[in-house]
Short mmCIF file of C-alpha atoms in Angstrom, two decimals:
data_model
loop_
_atom_site.label_atom_id
_atom_site.label_comp_id
_atom_site.label_asym_id
_atom_site.label_seq_id
_atom_site.Cartn_x
_atom_site.Cartn_y
_atom_site.Cartn_z
CA UNK A 20 -24.88 -12.10 39.45
CA UNK A 21 -28.47 -12.84 38.72
CA UNK A 22 -27.65 -14.81 35.58
CA UNK A 23 -25.46 -17.14 37.54
CA UNK A 24 -22.63 -16.62 35.05
CA UNK A 25 -19.09 -16.03 36.13
CA UNK A 26 -15.74 -15.69 34.45
CA UNK A 27 -14.94 -14.14 31.07
CA UNK A 28 -17.95 -12.74 29.27
CA UNK A 29 -19.95 -12.18 32.44
CA UNK A 30 -20.83 -8.68 33.55
CA UNK A 31 -20.36 -5.54 31.51
CA UNK A 32 -19.85 -5.79 27.75
CA UNK A 33 -16.28 -5.91 26.50
CA UNK A 34 -14.58 -2.59 25.96
CA UNK A 35 -14.63 -1.10 22.50
CA UNK A 36 -11.48 0.70 21.46
CA UNK A 37 -11.06 3.16 18.63
CA UNK A 38 -8.01 4.99 17.40
CA UNK A 39 -7.93 8.52 18.79
CA UNK A 40 -8.13 11.21 16.13
CA UNK A 41 -4.68 12.53 17.08
CA UNK A 42 -3.19 9.05 16.72
CA UNK A 43 -4.88 8.55 13.35
CA UNK A 44 -3.41 11.85 12.17
CA UNK A 45 0.01 10.70 13.37
CA UNK A 46 -0.32 7.42 11.44
CA UNK A 47 -1.51 9.20 8.31
CA UNK A 48 1.39 11.64 8.51
CA UNK A 49 4.05 8.94 8.77
CA UNK A 50 6.81 9.73 6.28
CA UNK A 51 9.47 7.44 4.85
CA UNK A 52 11.94 9.75 3.16
CA UNK A 53 14.70 7.33 4.16
CA UNK A 54 13.05 4.70 1.98
CA UNK A 55 12.60 7.18 -0.85
CA UNK A 56 16.30 8.08 -0.64
CA UNK A 57 17.29 4.40 -0.67
CA UNK A 58 15.17 3.70 -3.76
CA UNK A 59 16.47 6.81 -5.54
CA UNK A 60 20.05 5.71 -4.82
CA UNK A 61 19.33 2.24 -6.19
CA UNK A 62 18.01 3.85 -9.36
CA UNK A 63 20.97 6.23 -9.63
CA UNK A 64 23.43 3.34 -9.33
CA UNK A 65 21.75 1.41 -12.15
CA UNK A 66 24.02 1.18 -15.18
CA UNK A 67 21.58 -0.47 -17.60
CA UNK A 68 21.35 2.55 -19.88
CA UNK A 69 17.53 2.55 -19.64
CA UNK A 70 15.55 5.77 -19.46
CA UNK A 71 15.92 7.11 -15.87
CA UNK A 72 12.14 7.08 -15.29
CA UNK A 73 11.95 3.45 -16.42
CA UNK A 74 14.83 2.56 -14.09
CA UNK A 75 13.11 4.29 -11.18
CA UNK A 76 9.84 2.48 -11.88
CA UNK A 77 11.64 -0.86 -12.20
CA UNK A 78 13.37 -0.28 -8.85
CA UNK A 79 10.00 0.56 -7.28
CA UNK A 80 8.37 -2.53 -8.80
CA UNK A 81 11.17 -4.79 -7.55
CA UNK A 82 10.95 -3.27 -4.07
CA UNK A 83 7.17 -3.71 -4.02
CA UNK A 84 7.53 -7.30 -5.18
CA UNK A 85 9.99 -7.93 -2.32
CA UNK A 86 7.47 -6.50 0.15
CA UNK A 87 4.69 -8.69 -1.23
CA UNK A 88 6.86 -11.80 -1.17
CA UNK A 89 7.82 -11.09 2.45
CA UNK A 90 4.11 -10.81 3.23
CA UNK A 91 3.52 -14.21 1.61
CA UNK A 92 6.47 -15.79 3.43
CA UNK A 93 5.06 -14.53 6.73
CA UNK A 94 1.71 -16.14 5.87
CA UNK A 95 -0.23 -12.88 6.06
CA UNK A 96 -1.65 -13.12 2.53
CA UNK A 97 -2.53 -15.93 0.12
CA UNK A 98 -0.51 -16.47 -3.06
CA UNK A 99 -2.39 -16.28 -6.37
CA UNK A 100 -5.12 -14.54 -4.47
CA UNK A 101 -8.52 -13.57 -5.79
CA UNK A 102 -8.91 -9.92 -6.69
CA UNK A 103 -10.49 -9.20 -3.30
CA UNK A 104 -7.73 -11.03 -1.40
CA UNK A 105 -5.05 -9.31 -3.49
CA UNK A 106 -6.56 -5.90 -2.71
CA UNK A 107 -6.57 -6.71 1.00
CA UNK A 108 -2.93 -7.80 0.79
CA UNK A 109 -1.91 -4.61 -1.03
CA UNK A 110 -3.87 -2.48 1.46
CA UNK A 111 -2.13 -4.21 4.39
CA UNK A 112 1.36 -3.62 2.98
CA UNK A 113 0.65 -0.01 1.96
CA UNK A 114 -0.82 0.78 5.36
CA UNK A 115 2.31 -0.51 7.11
CA UNK A 116 4.37 1.86 4.95
CA UNK A 117 2.35 4.99 5.77
CA UNK A 118 -0.18 5.14 2.92
CA UNK A 119 -3.27 4.87 5.14
CA UNK A 120 -4.81 2.54 2.55
CA UNK A 121 -8.37 1.26 2.64
CA UNK A 122 -10.18 -1.25 0.47
CA UNK A 123 -13.25 -0.23 -1.48
CA UNK A 124 -15.55 -2.23 -3.71
CA UNK A 125 -14.99 -3.89 -7.07
CA UNK A 126 -11.22 -4.23 -6.60
CA UNK A 127 -10.69 -0.59 -5.67
CA UNK A 128 -8.47 0.77 -2.93
CA UNK A 129 -7.56 4.24 -1.74
CA UNK A 130 -4.47 5.69 -0.09
CA UNK A 131 -5.38 8.61 2.16
CA UNK A 132 -1.75 9.49 2.88
CA UNK A 133 1.61 9.39 1.16
CA UNK A 134 4.91 8.59 2.87
CA UNK A 135 6.68 10.64 0.16
CA UNK A 136 4.14 13.49 0.05
CA UNK A 137 6.39 16.56 0.11
CA UNK A 138 8.67 15.17 -2.59
CA UNK A 139 5.66 14.08 -4.66
CA UNK A 140 4.56 17.72 -4.71
CA UNK A 141 8.00 18.75 -5.99
CA UNK A 142 8.31 16.07 -8.68
CA UNK A 143 5.04 14.18 -9.11
CA UNK A 144 6.03 12.39 -12.30
CA UNK A 145 9.04 10.67 -10.75
CA UNK A 146 7.84 10.19 -7.19
CA UNK A 147 4.28 9.14 -8.05
CA UNK A 148 5.66 6.91 -10.81
CA UNK A 149 7.91 5.23 -8.25
CA UNK A 150 5.03 5.02 -5.81
CA UNK A 151 2.68 3.34 -8.29
CA UNK A 152 5.41 0.94 -9.32
CA UNK A 153 5.73 -0.13 -5.69
CA UNK A 154 1.97 -0.75 -5.65
CA UNK A 155 2.23 -2.82 -8.86
CA UNK A 156 5.10 -4.86 -7.46
CA UNK A 157 3.22 -5.66 -4.25
CA UNK A 158 0.18 -6.70 -6.29
CA UNK A 159 2.28 -8.92 -8.57
CA UNK A 160 3.42 -10.97 -5.57
CA UNK A 161 -0.19 -11.72 -4.60
CA UNK A 162 -1.70 -12.14 -8.04
CA UNK A 163 0.58 -12.07 -11.11
CA UNK A 164 -2.49 -12.12 -13.37
CA UNK A 165 -3.73 -8.75 -12.08
CA UNK A 166 -2.75 -5.16 -12.74
CA UNK A 167 -3.71 -1.67 -11.59
CA UNK A 168 -6.15 0.40 -13.62
CA UNK A 169 -8.03 3.70 -13.31
CA UNK A 170 -5.55 5.39 -11.03
CA UNK A 171 -6.00 8.82 -9.47
CA UNK A 172 -3.45 10.92 -7.60
CA UNK A 173 -3.63 13.71 -5.08
CA UNK A 174 -0.92 15.59 -6.97
CA UNK A 175 -3.35 15.84 -9.92
CA UNK A 176 -5.93 17.40 -7.62
CA UNK A 177 -7.87 14.23 -6.85
CA UNK A 178 -9.20 13.72 -3.34
CA UNK A 179 -7.01 10.65 -2.81
CA UNK A 180 -4.60 8.37 -4.59
CA UNK A 181 -6.61 5.38 -5.71
CA UNK A 182 -6.47 2.42 -8.05
CA UNK A 183 -8.54 -0.53 -9.13
CA UNK A 184 -7.18 -4.06 -9.43
CA UNK A 185 -8.25 -5.87 -12.59
CA UNK A 186 -7.46 -9.31 -13.96
CA UNK A 187 -5.28 -9.29 -17.07
CA UNK A 188 -6.61 -11.31 -20.00
CA UNK A 189 -4.27 -14.24 -20.52
#
């Protein structure tokens, strides 16, 4: 070699890898109907006497909170995170569960896919309500002083499901 360099870093530039389009489609089409069934069964077995939709959303919130706490225990996200860090934590968890989530600006994030998509088309109120409760639960583990605002859903004809994380006035 003319430069006289040898070893790692010498020679051709490092390879750049990108996810093949077919693989990205596979990831975005990942479904978790087993999880949906488990959460629906938890809600059905609840004997609190609450409104069924409230029970379903509570079950989703608790599940999301468990996911967020597991993320914290694994050291993948900071506790009491800033809005930006909380968004990144939520995006990471949602992506692992098939939502294809990406972070935007000003506390916004978007889910390009839904692991419960077919059922959300059948019953958007219940399934999307459960879904958003999971999102809220995950967020609460990272930043209990934040909430979701300005949400959009694909079942309402929006391009993507999206939300914005905002700090709650104490």
